[in-house]
PDB file of C-alpha atoms in Angstrom:
ATOM      1  CA  MET M 210       8.204   4.116  27.567  1.00 50.00           C
ATOM      2  CA  GLU M 211       5.342   1.469  26.581  1.00 54.00           C
ATOM      3  CA  GLU M 212       7.091  -0.958  23.704  1.00 69.00           C
ATOM      4  CA  ASN M 213       5.153  -3.109  21.668  1.00 86.00           C
ATOM      5  CA  ALA M 214       5.280  -5.161  18.199  1.00 90.00           C
ATOM      6  CA  TYR M 215       2.535  -4.329  15.848  1.00 93.00           C
ATOM      7  CA  ASN M 216       2.732  -6.245  13.065  1.00 93.00           C
ATOM      8  CA  PHE M 217       1.005  -4.640   9.782  1.00 94.00           C
ATOM      9  CA  LEU M 218      -0.835  -6.317   6.292  1.00 92.00           C
ATOM     10  CA  ILE M 219       0.718  -4.714   3.315  1.00 92.00           C
ATOM     11  CA  VAL M 220      -1.586  -5.496   0.551  1.00 93.00           C
ATOM     12  CA  GLY M 221      -1.232  -4.486  -3.175  1.00 90.00           C
ATOM     13  CA  LEU M 222      -0.583  -5.421  -6.927  1.00 86.00           C
ATOM     14  CA  PRO M 223       2.816  -5.357  -8.737  1.00 85.00           C
ATOM     15  CA  GLU M 224       4.008  -1.868  -8.504  1.00 86.00           C
ATOM     16  CA  ALA M 225       1.471  -0.055  -6.547  1.00 90.00           C
ATOM     17  CA  GLY M 226       4.004   1.592  -4.440  1.00 91.00           C
ATOM     18  CA  LYS M 227       4.366  -0.528  -1.488  1.00 92.00           C
ATOM     19  CA  THR M 228       8.266  -0.416  -1.300  1.00 91.00           C
ATOM     20  CA  SER M 229       8.511   3.084  -2.094  1.00 93.00           C
ATOM     21  CA  PHE M 230       6.321   3.795   0.888  1.00 95.00           C
ATOM     22  CA  ILE M 231       8.095   1.796   3.574  1.00 94.00           C
ATOM     23  CA  HIS M 232      11.596   3.269   2.570  1.00 94.00           C
ATOM     24  CA  ALA M 233       9.937   7.075   2.525  1.00 95.00           C
ATOM     25  CA  VAL M 234       8.350   5.800   6.275  1.00 96.00           C
ATOM     26  CA  ASP M 235      11.974   4.707   7.372  1.00 95.00           C
ATOM     27  CA  ASP M 236      13.615   8.061   5.968  1.00 94.00           C
ATOM     28  CA  LEU M 237      10.805  10.216   7.827  1.00 95.00           C
ATOM     29  CA  LEU M 238      11.237   8.493  11.275  1.00 96.00           C
ATOM     30  CA  GLN M 239      14.746   9.849  11.350  1.00 93.00           C
ATOM     31  CA  SER M 240      13.716  13.321  10.489  1.00 92.00           C
ATOM     32  CA  PRO M 241      10.146  13.897  11.785  1.00 94.00           C
ATOM     33  CA  PRO M 242       8.118  16.774   9.891  1.00 92.00           C
ATOM     34  CA  THR M 243       5.854  17.497  12.766  1.00 90.00           C
ATOM     35  CA  THR M 244       6.450  16.969  16.465  1.00 90.00           C
ATOM     36  CA  ASP M 245       2.866  14.468  15.642  1.00 92.00           C
ATOM     37  CA  ALA M 246       4.550  12.231  13.633  1.00 95.00           C
ATOM     38  CA  LEU M 247       6.045   9.045  14.751  1.00 96.00           C
ATOM     39  CA  GLY M 248       9.659   9.646  15.196  1.00 96.00           C
ATOM     40  CA  SER M 249      12.693   6.891  15.833  1.00 95.00           C
ATOM     41  CA  TYR M 250      14.318   6.043  18.905  1.00 93.00           C
ATOM     42  CA  GLY M 251      16.881   3.320  17.332  1.00 93.00           C
ATOM     43  CA  LEU M 252      17.268   1.338  14.001  1.00 92.00           C
ATOM     44  CA  ALA M 253      16.529  -2.303  13.792  1.00 91.00           C
ATOM     45  CA  LEU M 254      19.641  -4.840  14.456  1.00 89.00           C
ATOM     46  CA  ASP M 255      18.522  -6.394  10.561  1.00 90.00           C
ATOM     47  CA  ARG M 256      18.497  -3.659   7.854  1.00 91.00           C
ATOM     48  CA  SER M 257      19.687  -5.674   5.359  1.00 88.00           C
ATOM     49  CA  TYR M 258      16.553  -5.297   3.162  1.00 85.00           C
ATOM     50  CA  LEU M 259      15.842  -1.884   4.017  1.00 89.00           C
ATOM     51  CA  GLU M 260      19.612  -0.815   3.185  1.00 90.00           C
ATOM     52  CA  ARG M 261      20.032  -3.091  -0.113  1.00 88.00           C
ATOM     53  CA  ASP M 262      17.546  -0.326  -2.311  1.00 88.00           C
ATOM     54  CA  LYS M 263      18.336   2.758   0.077  1.00 91.00           C
ATOM     55  CA  GLU M 264      20.134   4.839  -2.454  1.00 91.00           C
ATOM     56  CA  LYS M 265      17.920   3.812  -5.346  1.00 90.00           C
ATOM     57  CA  TYR M 266      15.082   5.051  -3.135  1.00 90.00           C
ATOM     58  CA  ARG M 267      16.770   8.370  -2.558  1.00 90.00           C
ATOM     59  CA  ALA M 268      18.235   8.966  -6.017  1.00 88.00           C
ATOM     60  CA  GLY M 269      14.018   8.741  -7.193  1.00 86.00           C
ATOM     61  CA  GLU M 270      15.415   5.227  -9.126  1.00 84.00           C
ATOM     62  CA  LYS M 271      12.833   2.542 -10.076  1.00 76.00           C
ATOM     63  CA  PHE M 272      13.100  -0.626  -7.720  1.00 76.00           C
ATOM     64  CA  GLU M 273      13.655  -4.079  -9.228  1.00 68.00           C
ATOM     65  CA  LYS M 274      10.957  -6.487  -8.391  1.00 59.00           C
ATOM     66  CA  THR M 275       9.815  -7.515  -5.102  1.00 56.00           C
ATOM     67  CA  GLU M 276      10.782 -10.950  -4.331  1.00 55.00           C
ATOM     68  CA  ARG M 277       8.122 -13.425  -3.591  1.00 46.00           C
ATOM     69  CA  ASN M 278       9.819 -14.158  -0.575  1.00 50.00           C
ATOM     70  CA  LEU M 279      11.602 -11.749   1.558  1.00 49.00           C
ATOM     71  CA  GLN M 280      15.642 -12.770   1.884  1.00 53.00           C
ATOM     72  CA  GLY M 281      16.330 -12.122   5.578  1.00 58.00           C
ATOM     73  CA  ALA M 282      14.334 -10.289   8.478  1.00 69.00           C
ATOM     74  CA  THR M 283      10.821  -8.449   7.840  1.00 82.00           C
ATOM     75  CA  PRO M 284      11.689  -4.610   7.552  1.00 88.00           C
ATOM     76  CA  GLU M 285      11.516  -3.437  10.955  1.00 93.00           C
ATOM     77  CA  LEU M 286      11.393   0.468  11.806  1.00 95.00           C
ATOM     78  CA  LEU M 287      11.594   1.298  15.507  1.00 95.00           C
ATOM     79  CA  PHE M 288       8.932   4.363  16.188  1.00 95.00           C
ATOM     80  CA  GLU M 289       8.336   6.805  19.351  1.00 95.00           C
ATOM     81  CA  HIS M 290       5.375   8.793  19.690  1.00 94.00           C
ATOM     82  CA  ALA M 291       6.017  11.845  21.688  1.00 90.00           C
ATOM     83  CA  GLY M 292       2.490  13.327  22.535  1.00 89.00           C
ATOM     84  CA  THR M 293       1.430   9.743  24.195  1.00 90.00           C
ATOM     85  CA  GLY M 294       4.644   7.910  25.107  1.00 89.00           C
ATOM     86  CA  ARG M 295       4.400   5.073  22.983  1.00 91.00           C
ATOM     87  CA  ARG M 296       7.326   3.289  21.380  1.00 92.00           C
ATOM     88  CA  GLY M 297       7.269   0.271  19.367  1.00 93.00           C
ATOM     89  CA  ARG M 298       8.390  -1.945  16.679  1.00 93.00           C
ATOM     90  CA  LEU M 299       6.578  -1.451  13.358  1.00 94.00           C
ATOM     91  CA  PHE M 300       7.078  -4.836  10.986  1.00 91.00           C
ATOM     92  CA  LEU M 301       6.303  -3.859   7.250  1.00 89.00           C
ATOM     93  CA  PRO M 302       6.330  -7.101   5.219  1.00 84.00           C
ATOM     94  CA  ASP M 303       6.976  -5.801   1.596  1.00 80.00           C
ATOM     95  CA  VAL M 304       5.232  -8.918  -0.443  1.00 77.00           C
ATOM     96  CA  ASN M 305       5.513  -8.857  -3.931  1.00 75.00           C
ATOM     97  CA  GLY M 306       2.279  -7.981  -5.574  1.00 71.00           C
ATOM     98  CA  GLU M 307       1.995 -11.342  -7.760  1.00 78.00           C
ATOM     99  CA  VAL M 308       1.677 -13.425  -4.436  1.00 80.00           C
ATOM    100  CA  PHE M 309      -1.595 -11.729  -4.245  1.00 83.00           C
ATOM    101  CA  GLN M 310      -2.135 -12.515  -7.904  1.00 82.00           C
ATOM    102  CA  ASP M 311      -1.334 -15.995  -7.254  1.00 83.00           C
ATOM    103  CA  GLN M 312      -4.093 -16.136  -4.588  1.00 83.00           C
ATOM    104  CA  TRP M 313      -6.492 -14.175  -6.955  1.00 84.00           C
ATOM    105  CA  THR M 314      -5.470 -16.616  -9.904  1.00 85.00           C
ATOM    106  CA  ASP M 315      -5.328 -20.146  -7.874  1.00 86.00           C
ATOM    107  CA  ARG M 316      -7.985 -19.425  -5.182  1.00 84.00           C
ATOM    108  CA  LYS M 317      -5.511 -20.465  -2.120  1.00 83.00           C
ATOM    109  CA  TRP M 318      -3.313 -19.321   0.049  1.00 81.00           C
ATOM    110  CA  ASP M 319      -0.900 -20.641   2.625  1.00 79.00           C
ATOM    111  CA  GLU M 320      -1.787 -21.634   5.707  1.00 82.00           C
ATOM    112  CA  SER M 321       0.807 -19.746   7.601  1.00 80.00           C
ATOM    113  CA  TYR M 322      -0.240 -16.830   5.768  1.00 79.00           C
ATOM    114  CA  ARG M 323      -3.890 -17.203   6.679  1.00 83.00           C
ATOM    115  CA  ASP M 324      -2.625 -18.067  10.784  1.00 85.00           C
ATOM    116  CA  SER M 325      -0.635 -14.850  10.716  1.00 84.00           C
ATOM    117  CA  LEU M 326      -3.359 -12.726  10.043  1.00 89.00           C
ATOM    118  CA  LYS M 327      -4.798 -12.925  13.862  1.00 91.00           C
ATOM    119  CA  ASP M 328      -1.472 -11.383  15.003  1.00 90.00           C
ATOM    120  CA  ILE M 329      -1.916  -7.957  12.669  1.00 93.00           C
ATOM    121  CA  HIS M 330      -2.357  -4.526  14.470  1.00 93.00           C
ATOM    122  CA  GLY M 331      -3.935  -3.043  10.876  1.00 95.00           C
ATOM    123  CA  VAL M 332      -3.719  -3.281   7.142  1.00 96.00           C
ATOM    124  CA  LEU M 333      -2.648  -1.022   4.247  1.00 96.00           C
ATOM    125  CA  VAL M 334      -3.805  -1.242   0.845  1.00 97.00           C
ATOM    126  CA  PHE M 335      -1.735   0.042  -2.120  1.00 96.00           C
ATOM    127  CA  VAL M 336      -3.487   1.415  -5.218  1.00 96.00           C
ATOM    128  CA  ARG M 337      -2.037   3.083  -8.166  1.00 94.00           C
ATOM    129  CA  SER M 338      -3.529   6.971  -9.200  1.00 94.00           C
ATOM    130  CA  ASP M 339      -1.738   6.541 -12.510  1.00 88.00           C
ATOM    131  CA  MET M 340      -2.941   2.943 -13.445  1.00 86.00           C
ATOM    132  CA  PRO M 341      -6.811   1.903 -14.468  1.00 79.00           C
ATOM    133  CA  SER M 342      -8.457   0.027 -12.213  1.00 83.00           C
ATOM    134  CA  SER M 343     -10.179  -1.982 -14.821  1.00 73.00           C
ATOM    135  CA  ASN M 344      -8.970  -3.519 -18.111  1.00 59.00           C
ATOM    136  CA  GLN M 345     -10.701  -1.787 -20.602  1.00 55.00           C
ATOM    137  CA  GLU M 346      -8.737  -3.779 -23.469  1.00 48.00           C
ATOM    138  CA  LEU M 347     -10.330  -7.017 -22.201  1.00 47.00           C
ATOM    139  CA  LEU M 348     -13.637  -5.802 -21.969  1.00 50.00           C
ATOM    140  CA  GLY M 349     -13.278  -4.931 -25.746  1.00 49.00           C
ATOM    141  CA  ALA M 350     -12.135  -8.366 -26.515  1.00 51.00           C
ATOM    142  CA  MET M 351     -14.851  -9.314 -24.646  1.00 50.00           C
ATOM    143  CA  ALA M 352     -17.376  -7.341 -26.657  1.00 52.00           C
ATOM    144  CA  ALA M 353     -15.855  -8.348 -29.737  1.00 55.00           C
ATOM    145  CA  LEU M 354     -16.409 -11.980 -29.505  1.00 55.00           C
ATOM    146  CA  PRO M 355     -16.120 -14.174 -32.558  1.00 60.00           C
ATOM    147  CA  PRO M 356     -19.432 -15.658 -33.898  1.00 59.00           C
ATOM    148  CA  ASN M 357     -20.697 -18.726 -32.971  1.00 62.00           C
ATOM    149  CA  GLY M 358     -18.843 -22.115 -33.508  1.00 50.00           C
ATOM    150  CA  ARG M 359     -15.231 -20.069 -33.927  1.00 50.00           C
ATOM    151  CA  LYS M 360     -12.866 -20.433 -31.026  1.00 58.00           C
ATOM    152  CA  GLY M 361     -12.851 -17.552 -28.619  1.00 58.00           C
ATOM    153  CA  THR M 362      -9.525 -15.786 -26.644  1.00 63.00           C
ATOM    154  CA  THR M 363      -8.961 -18.018 -23.469  1.00 71.00           C
ATOM    155  CA  PHE M 364      -9.081 -15.838 -20.650  1.00 71.00           C
ATOM    156  CA  ASP M 365      -6.331 -15.044 -18.345  1.00 78.00           C
ATOM    157  CA  PRO M 366      -7.394 -14.313 -14.828  1.00 79.00           C
ATOM    158  CA  LYS M 367      -4.069 -11.759 -13.988  1.00 80.00           C
ATOM    159  CA  LYS M 368      -5.712 -10.017 -16.963  1.00 81.00           C
ATOM    160  CA  ALA M 369      -9.030  -9.180 -14.675  1.00 85.00           C
ATOM    161  CA  SER M 370      -9.556  -6.051 -13.944  1.00 88.00           C
ATOM    162  CA  PRO M 371      -6.980  -5.105 -10.585  1.00 89.00           C
ATOM    163  CA  GLN M 372      -9.844  -3.744  -8.665  1.00 93.00           C
ATOM    164  CA  VAL M 373     -11.636  -7.307  -9.179  1.00 92.00           C
ATOM    165  CA  GLN M 374      -8.123  -8.794  -7.857  1.00 91.00           C
ATOM    166  CA  LEU M 375      -8.286  -6.903  -5.001  1.00 93.00           C
ATOM    167  CA  VAL M 376     -11.745  -7.186  -3.618  1.00 95.00           C
ATOM    168  CA  ASP M 377     -10.935 -10.659  -3.986  1.00 92.00           C
ATOM    169  CA  VAL M 378      -8.347 -11.130  -2.017  1.00 91.00           C
ATOM    170  CA  LEU M 379      -9.905  -8.835   1.091  1.00 94.00           C
ATOM    171  CA  GLN M 380     -12.744 -11.151   0.784  1.00 93.00           C
ATOM    172  CA  PHE M 381     -10.467 -13.974   1.345  1.00 90.00           C
ATOM    173  CA  ILE M 382      -8.858 -12.079   4.510  1.00 92.00           C
ATOM    174  CA  ALA M 383     -12.715 -11.310   6.115  1.00 93.00           C
ATOM    175  CA  VAL M 384     -14.060 -14.615   5.284  1.00 91.00           C
ATOM    176  CA  LYS M 385     -11.445 -17.145   6.079  1.00 88.00           C
ATOM    177  CA  GLY M 386      -8.666 -15.180   7.985  1.00 87.00           C
ATOM    178  CA  LYS M 387      -8.681 -15.185  11.467  1.00 86.00           C
ATOM    179  CA  ILE M 388      -8.677 -11.538  11.598  1.00 90.00           C
ATOM    180  CA  MET M 389      -9.474  -8.451  14.703  1.00 90.00           C
ATOM    181  CA  ARG M 390     -13.225  -7.264  13.573  1.00 92.00           C
ATOM    182  CA  PRO M 391     -13.730  -4.551  12.528  1.00 95.00           C
ATOM    183  CA  GLN M 392     -10.117  -4.557  11.394  1.00 96.00           C
ATOM    184  CA  LYS M 393      -8.295  -0.846  10.272  1.00 97.00           C
ATOM    185  CA  VAL M 394      -7.737  -0.596   6.322  1.00 98.00           C
ATOM    186  CA  ALA M 395      -5.793   2.600   5.579  1.00 98.00           C
ATOM    187  CA  VAL M 396      -6.352   2.882   1.455  1.00 98.00           C
ATOM    188  CA  LEU M 397      -3.292   4.417  -0.007  1.00 98.00           C
ATOM    189  CA  ILE M 398      -3.597   6.210  -3.543  1.00 98.00           C
ATOM    190  CA  SER M 399      -0.301   6.366  -4.191  1.00 96.00           C
ATOM    191  CA  ALA M 400       1.622   8.829  -6.959  1.00 95.00           C
ATOM    192  CA  TRP M 401      -0.927  11.412  -5.652  1.00 96.00           C
ATOM    193  CA  ASP M 402       1.597  14.189  -7.678  1.00 94.00           C
ATOM    194  CA  THR M 403       0.224  12.871 -10.708  1.00 94.00           C
ATOM    195  CA  VAL M 404      -3.230  13.422  -9.748  1.00 95.00           C
ATOM    196  CA  GLU M 405      -2.613  17.010  -8.785  1.00 92.00           C
ATOM    197  CA  LYS M 406      -1.117  18.256 -12.477  1.00 92.00           C
ATOM    198  CA  PRO M 407      -3.364  21.079 -14.111  1.00 90.00           C
ATOM    199  CA  HIS M 408      -3.927  18.911 -17.172  1.00 92.00           C
ATOM    200  CA  ASN M 409      -5.813  16.067 -14.377  1.00 92.00           C
ATOM    201  CA  ARG M 410      -9.567  16.070 -14.233  1.00 92.00           C
ATOM    202  CA  GLN M 411      -9.679  13.167 -11.773  1.00 93.00           C
ATOM    203  CA  PRO M 412     -11.262  14.020  -7.909  1.00 94.00           C
ATOM    204  CA  LYS M 413      -8.452  16.325  -5.886  1.00 95.00           C
ATOM    205  CA  ASN M 414      -9.796  14.608  -2.709  1.00 96.00           C
ATOM    206  CA  PRO M 415      -8.439  10.798  -1.811  1.00 97.00           C
ATOM    207  CA  VAL M 416     -12.219  10.148  -0.585  1.00 97.00           C
ATOM    208  CA  ALA M 417     -13.782  11.099  -3.950  1.00 96.00           C
ATOM    209  CA  PHE M 418     -11.292   9.825  -6.238  1.00 96.00           C
ATOM    210  CA  LEU M 419     -11.477   6.105  -4.566  1.00 97.00           C
ATOM    211  CA  GLU M 420     -15.458   6.640  -5.261  1.00 96.00           C
ATOM    212  CA  ARG M 421     -14.963   7.335  -8.785  1.00 94.00           C
ATOM    213  CA  GLU M 422     -11.666   5.768  -9.956  1.00 94.00           C
ATOM    214  CA  TRP M 423     -12.183   2.168  -7.824  1.00 95.00           C
ATOM    215  CA  ALA M 424     -15.716   2.135  -7.140  1.00 94.00           C
ATOM    216  CA  LEU M 425     -15.708  -1.618  -6.582  1.00 94.00           C
ATOM    217  CA  LEU M 426     -13.034  -1.266  -4.170  1.00 96.00           C
ATOM    218  CA  ASP M 427     -15.010   1.561  -2.471  1.00 97.00           C
ATOM    219  CA  GLN M 428     -18.490  -0.067  -2.280  1.00 97.00           C
ATOM    220  CA  TYR M 429     -16.690  -3.623  -0.913  1.00 97.00           C
ATOM    221  CA  LEU M 430     -15.165  -1.535   1.910  1.00 97.00           C
ATOM    222  CA  ARG M 431     -18.423   0.672   2.467  1.00 97.00           C
ATOM    223  CA  SER M 432     -20.736  -2.395   2.531  1.00 97.00           C
ATOM    224  CA  ASN M 433     -18.220  -4.667   5.093  1.00 96.00           C
ATOM    225  CA  SER M 434     -18.179  -2.484   7.451  1.00 95.00           C
ATOM    226  CA  GLU M 435     -18.488  -5.040  10.347  1.00 96.00           C
ATOM    227  CA  SER M 436     -15.198  -6.436   8.878  1.00 96.00           C
ATOM    228  CA  PHE M 437     -13.407  -2.972   8.074  1.00 97.00           C
ATOM    229  CA  THR M 438     -13.265   0.487   9.024  1.00 97.00           C
ATOM    230  CA  THR M 439     -11.830   2.117   6.444  1.00 97.00           C
ATOM    231  CA  LYS M 440      -9.719   5.398   5.953  1.00 98.00           C
ATOM    232  CA  ILE M 441      -8.449   6.734   2.626  1.00 98.00           C
ATOM    233  CA  TYR M 442      -5.062   8.689   1.756  1.00 98.00           C
ATOM    234  CA  GLY M 443      -3.387  10.263  -1.093  1.00 98.00           C
ATOM    235  CA  VAL M 444       0.422   9.408  -1.173  1.00 97.00           C
ATOM    236  CA  SER M 445       3.445  10.913  -3.146  1.00 96.00           C
ATOM    237  CA  ALA M 446       6.630   8.805  -1.741  1.00 94.00           C
ATOM    238  CA  LEU M 447       8.919   9.601  -4.498  1.00 92.00           C
ATOM    239  CA  GLY M 448       7.392  13.239  -5.264  1.00 90.00           C
ATOM    240  CA  GLY M 449       6.993  12.922  -8.962  1.00 90.00           C
ATOM    241  CA  THR M 450       7.223  11.275 -11.970  1.00 87.00           C
ATOM    242  CA  GLU M 451      10.288   9.044 -13.261  1.00 84.00           C
ATOM    243  CA  GLU M 452      11.060  12.324 -15.594  1.00 87.00           C
ATOM    244  CA  GLU M 453      11.027  14.974 -12.779  1.00 89.00           C
ATOM    245  CA  LEU M 454      12.293  13.214 -10.657  1.00 88.00           C
ATOM    246  CA  LYS M 455      15.745  13.833 -12.390  1.00 86.00           C
ATOM    247  CA  GLU M 456      15.673  17.164 -10.592  1.00 90.00           C
ATOM    248  CA  LEU M 457      13.569  16.461  -7.602  1.00 88.00           C
ATOM    249  CA  SER M 458      16.319  13.954  -6.719  1.00 86.00           C
ATOM    250  CA  LYS M 459      18.565  16.621  -5.782  1.00 88.00           C
ATOM    251  CA  LEU M 460      16.087  17.272  -2.714  1.00 90.00           C
ATOM    252  CA  PRO M 461      16.347  14.713   0.521  1.00 88.00           C
ATOM    253  CA  PRO M 462      13.451  12.408   0.259  1.00 86.00           C
ATOM    254  CA  GLN M 463      11.484  14.154   3.129  1.00 87.00           C
ATOM    255  CA  ASP M 464      11.478  17.054   1.662  1.00 91.00           C
ATOM    256  CA  ARG M 465       9.555  15.549  -1.731  1.00 92.00           C
ATOM    257  CA  VAL M 466       6.798  13.365  -0.118  1.00 95.00           C
ATOM    258  CA  LYS M 467       3.241  14.629   0.328  1.00 95.00           C
ATOM    259  CA  ILE M 468       0.294  13.171   1.661  1.00 97.00           C
ATOM    260  CA  VAL M 469      -3.468  14.376   1.351  1.00 97.00           C
ATOM    261  CA  GLU M 470      -6.186  13.162   4.073  1.00 94.00           C
ATOM    262  CA  ASP M 471      -9.883  15.137   4.469  1.00 84.00           C
ATOM    263  CA  GLY M 472      -8.183  17.970   3.013  1.00 82.00           C
ATOM    264  CA  LEU M 473      -5.117  17.907   4.822  1.00 91.00           C
ATOM    265  CA  GLN M 474      -1.741  18.067   3.255  1.00 94.00           C
ATOM    266  CA  SER M 475       1.644  17.084   4.900  1.00 95.00           C
ATOM    267  CA  LYS M 476       5.074  15.311   4.071  1.00 95.00           C
ATOM    268  CA  ASP M 477       3.757  13.361   7.248  1.00 96.00           C
ATOM    269  CA  LEU M 478       3.261   9.834   5.947  1.00 96.00           C
ATOM    270  CA  THR M 479       3.308   8.416   9.257  1.00 96.00           C
ATOM    271  CA  ARG M 480      -0.128   9.371   9.371  1.00 96.00           C
ATOM    272  CA  PRO M 481      -2.089   6.247   8.386  1.00 97.00           C
ATOM    273  CA  LEU M 482       0.661   4.461  10.892  1.00 96.00           C
ATOM    274  CA  ARG M 483      -0.941   6.662  13.575  1.00 96.00           C
ATOM    275  CA  TRP M 484      -4.461   6.307  12.692  1.00 96.00           C
ATOM    276  CA  LEU M 485      -3.818   2.609  12.330  1.00 96.00           C
ATOM    277  CA  LEU M 486      -2.221   2.351  15.966  1.00 94.00           C
ATOM    278  CA  ALA M 487      -4.862   4.753  17.683  1.00 93.00           C
ATOM    279  CA  LEU M 488      -2.134   7.543  18.178  1.00 90.00           C
ATOM    280  CA  ASP M 489      -5.125  10.186  16.620  1.00 74.00           C
TER     281      ASP M 489
END
């Protein structure tokens, strides 16, 4: 079988669902839910980062904050695809979301990070369905500015709209990064189980959800087709809220997960990776 190494960039602000997704895919590779899904042909030599929080993931517990600088090897997953006979190694760096916030705040990035972009095979962008894309409290404070002559509130860039911060991160990549163009971007809307609650009136289609709830990010990606080709997914890597997981955690993780794309619902969380790898 053909074997290659594939590097992905994972982008998302703090608590966007990046770590849970990596753990979910790691488990799914061992028990592929469909014949089309990616499977595992072995384990990487260094799994220290993955194994450290594996039991927490399987128990549906909240993770500690991801380290700013990963200690040890980047999470590496060995995959094979029966349909095409391809094998490879997926490198999924679990970068702390505050690193991307710092990029937005400080207006700079490391040269090593910039140079590494030329080797990526795709981008996974994470947003949370149960977190607002804009900072309504900040908008309210700005609307209530004090009269002339009185000191206003100091603006904290980290409190800016989450989608403004994400778009800025992607602009850095598009303008300053030496990426292949157009670069494939899979947008993963995490905590999708909350969208499907009966009382939730948000769009149940991931494409419509992003268009309405994260309009700036959606418009930026649509209007920059020369830099990015986009596909949008709704993902639940844990299966439920913290309260619901007290009961759901009795199920194997691969039975709790869910992914929604173009009206199709399945448990195959490798679908975005297959699209990035041109295996679909």
